[in-house]
PDB file of C-alpha atoms in Angstrom:
ATOM      1  CA  MET K   7    -155.337  -8.544 -68.636  1.00  0.00           C
ATOM      2  CA  SER K   8    -155.885  -9.796 -65.057  1.00  0.00           C
ATOM      3  CA  ASN K   9    -159.564 -10.521 -65.818  1.00  0.00           C
ATOM      4  CA  LEU K  10    -158.698 -13.164 -68.431  1.00  0.00           C
ATOM      5  CA  PHE K  11    -158.716 -16.895 -67.637  1.00  0.00           C
ATOM      6  CA  ASN K  12    -155.151 -17.906 -66.880  1.00  0.00           C
ATOM      7  CA  ALA K  13    -153.072 -20.913 -66.178  1.00  0.00           C
ATOM      8  CA  LYS K  14    -153.541 -20.586 -62.489  1.00  0.00           C
ATOM      9  CA  ASP K  15    -157.359 -20.574 -62.988  1.00  0.00           C
ATOM     10  CA  ALA K  16    -157.123 -23.662 -65.303  1.00  0.00           C
ATOM     11  CA  LYS K  17    -154.974 -25.535 -62.746  1.00  0.00           C
ATOM     12  CA  GLU K  18    -157.478 -24.909 -59.983  1.00  0.00           C
ATOM     13  CA  LEU K  19    -160.411 -25.807 -62.154  1.00  0.00           C
ATOM     14  CA  SER K  20    -158.871 -29.024 -63.286  1.00  0.00           C
ATOM     15  CA  SER K  21    -157.783 -30.056 -59.778  1.00  0.00           C
ATOM     16  CA  LEU K  22    -161.457 -30.155 -58.857  1.00  0.00           C
ATOM     17  CA  ASN K  23    -161.675 -33.332 -60.865  1.00  0.00           C
ATOM     18  CA  ASP K  24    -159.198 -35.013 -58.424  1.00  0.00           C
ATOM     19  CA  PRO K  25    -161.314 -36.333 -55.473  1.00  0.00           C
ATOM     20  CA  ASN K  26    -158.555 -35.654 -53.069  1.00  0.00           C
ATOM     21  CA  GLU K  27    -158.207 -32.024 -54.069  1.00  0.00           C
ATOM     22  CA  LEU K  28    -162.073 -31.655 -54.006  1.00  0.00           C
ATOM     23  CA  LEU K  29    -162.102 -33.209 -50.524  1.00  0.00           C
ATOM     24  CA  LYS K  30    -159.428 -30.772 -49.324  1.00  0.00           C
ATOM     25  CA  LYS K  31    -161.557 -27.791 -50.670  1.00  0.00           C
ATOM     26  CA  VAL K  32    -164.755 -29.122 -48.944  1.00  0.00           C
ATOM     27  CA  LEU K  33    -162.848 -29.736 -45.634  1.00  0.00           C
ATOM     28  CA  ASP K  34    -161.403 -26.164 -45.785  1.00  0.00           C
ATOM     29  CA  GLU K  35    -164.887 -24.852 -46.073  1.00  0.00           C
ATOM     30  CA  ILE K  36    -166.262 -27.147 -43.357  1.00  0.00           C
ATOM     31  CA  LYS K  37    -163.458 -25.958 -41.028  1.00  0.00           C
ATOM     32  CA  GLU K  38    -164.688 -22.317 -41.520  1.00  0.00           C
ATOM     33  CA  LYS K  39    -168.155 -23.276 -40.688  1.00  0.00           C
ATOM     34  CA  ALA K  40    -166.979 -25.099 -37.562  1.00  0.00           C
ATOM     35  CA  ARG K  41    -164.817 -22.129 -36.539  1.00  0.00           C
ATOM     36  CA  LYS K  42    -168.122 -20.045 -36.517  1.00  0.00           C
ATOM     37  CA  GLY K  43    -169.793 -22.586 -34.210  1.00  0.00           C
ATOM     38  CA  GLU K  44    -171.941 -24.038 -36.987  1.00  0.00           C
ATOM     39  CA  TRP K  45    -172.778 -27.735 -37.197  1.00  0.00           C
ATOM     40  CA  LYS K  46    -173.777 -28.055 -40.891  1.00  0.00           C
ATOM     41  CA  TYR K  47    -172.232 -27.294 -44.240  1.00  0.00           C
ATOM     42  CA  THR K  48    -173.909 -27.250 -47.635  1.00  0.00           C
ATOM     43  CA  THR K  49    -172.723 -26.508 -51.193  1.00  0.00           C
ATOM     44  CA  ARG K  50    -173.850 -26.701 -54.717  1.00  0.00           C
ATOM     45  CA  SER K  51    -170.353 -25.924 -55.964  1.00  0.00           C
ATOM     46  CA  TYR K  52    -167.750 -28.352 -57.284  1.00  0.00           C
ATOM     47  CA  GLY K  53    -170.400 -30.515 -59.064  1.00  0.00           C
ATOM     48  CA  PHE K  54    -172.542 -31.048 -55.987  1.00  0.00           C
ATOM     49  CA  GLY K  55    -175.475 -29.243 -57.525  1.00  0.00           C
ATOM     50  CA  GLU K  56    -175.450 -31.077 -60.818  1.00  0.00           C
ATOM     51  CA  SER K  57    -178.574 -32.883 -62.153  1.00  0.00           C
ATOM     52  CA  VAL K  58    -176.543 -36.071 -62.678  1.00  0.00           C
ATOM     53  CA  LEU K  59    -176.953 -36.433 -58.826  1.00  0.00           C
ATOM     54  CA  TYR K  60    -180.728 -36.904 -59.200  1.00  0.00           C
ATOM     55  CA  ASP K  61    -180.167 -40.572 -59.193  1.00  0.00           C
ATOM     56  CA  SER K  62    -178.995 -43.282 -56.721  1.00  0.00           C
ATOM     57  CA  GLU K  63    -175.767 -42.901 -55.082  1.00  0.00           C
ATOM     58  CA  GLN K  64    -174.249 -45.900 -56.833  1.00  0.00           C
ATOM     59  CA  ASN K  65    -174.665 -43.895 -60.111  1.00  0.00           C
ATOM     60  CA  TYR K  66    -172.911 -40.735 -58.991  1.00  0.00           C
ATOM     61  CA  PRO K  67    -169.750 -39.728 -60.756  1.00  0.00           C
ATOM     62  CA  ASP K  68    -166.651 -41.334 -59.142  1.00  0.00           C
ATOM     63  CA  LYS K  69    -165.269 -38.126 -57.706  1.00  0.00           C
ATOM     64  CA  ILE K  70    -168.539 -37.457 -55.844  1.00  0.00           C
ATOM     65  CA  LYS K  71    -168.703 -40.969 -54.539  1.00  0.00           C
ATOM     66  CA  GLU K  72    -165.102 -40.750 -53.371  1.00  0.00           C
ATOM     67  CA  VAL K  73    -165.624 -37.518 -51.577  1.00  0.00           C
ATOM     68  CA  LEU K  74    -168.703 -38.768 -49.813  1.00  0.00           C
ATOM     69  CA  LYS K  75    -166.897 -41.902 -48.792  1.00  0.00           C
ATOM     70  CA  SER K  76    -163.979 -40.034 -47.418  1.00  0.00           C
ATOM     71  CA  LEU K  77    -166.109 -37.667 -45.476  1.00  0.00           C
ATOM     72  CA  ARG K  78    -168.002 -40.521 -43.868  1.00  0.00           C
ATOM     73  CA  GLU K  79    -164.683 -42.280 -42.974  1.00  0.00           C
ATOM     74  CA  LEU K  80    -163.737 -39.003 -41.251  1.00  0.00           C
ATOM     75  CA  GLY K  81    -166.831 -39.181 -39.053  1.00  0.00           C
ATOM     76  CA  PHE K  82    -169.084 -36.739 -40.887  1.00  0.00           C
ATOM     77  CA  THR K  83    -172.645 -37.336 -42.046  1.00  0.00           C
ATOM     78  CA  ALA K  84    -172.564 -36.572 -45.677  1.00  0.00           C
ATOM     79  CA  LYS K  85    -175.328 -36.937 -48.234  1.00  0.00           C
ATOM     80  CA  ILE K  86    -176.597 -35.452 -51.381  1.00  0.00           C
ATOM     81  CA  ARG K  87    -179.942 -33.696 -50.626  1.00  0.00           C
ATOM     82  CA  LEU K  88    -182.769 -33.023 -53.008  1.00  0.00           C
ATOM     83  CA  LYS K  89    -185.427 -30.410 -52.460  1.00  0.00           C
ATOM     84  CA  GLU K  90    -188.259 -30.606 -54.914  1.00  0.00           C
ATOM     85  CA  SER K  91    -190.678 -27.968 -55.776  1.00  0.00           C
ATOM     86  CA  GLN K  92    -191.211 -26.507 -59.244  1.00  0.00           C
ATOM     87  CA  PHE K  93    -187.481 -27.238 -59.770  1.00  0.00           C
ATOM     88  CA  VAL K  94    -185.097 -29.703 -58.014  1.00  0.00           C
ATOM     89  CA  ASP K  95    -182.534 -28.329 -55.722  1.00  0.00           C
ATOM     90  CA  ILE K  96    -179.540 -30.606 -55.389  1.00  0.00           C
ATOM     91  CA  PHE K  97    -176.740 -30.004 -52.924  1.00  0.00           C
ATOM     92  CA  LEU K  98    -174.192 -31.653 -50.639  1.00  0.00           C
ATOM     93  CA  GLU K  99    -175.075 -31.580 -46.897  1.00  0.00           C
ATOM     94  CA  VAL K 100    -172.439 -32.352 -44.301  1.00  0.00           C
ATOM     95  CA  THR K 101    -173.136 -32.452 -40.518  1.00  0.00           C
ATOM     96  CA  TRP K 102    -171.015 -33.169 -37.475  1.00  0.00           C
TER      97      TRP K 102
END
C-alpha cells in the first residue's frame, strides 16, 4: 500500500499552491546548486513549465508572480525563459 497516493502526498502537493511554500522549495534547490559551486538554477517543476507562462509576466498566475518577486527581493535574477523550436520549452531560470 505504500505506493498509493496518501495524505502526506496530498499535503505536499497542495502546499505548492502557497507561494511561500513554493518559494521555500525553490530556495532549498537553489541552495543545493550553490553548495556545488553552481551559479544558475533552472526548473520546469512546480508550475514553472506550464504553457500559461507563454504570456507577459503581468498575466502569470499569482503564485508564480509572488515567487519571482520574492526571489528578486532576495537579490537573485529570476525570470521565466522560453526556448522556441518545434515546441516551446518554458522554465524558471535563477542566477546569482
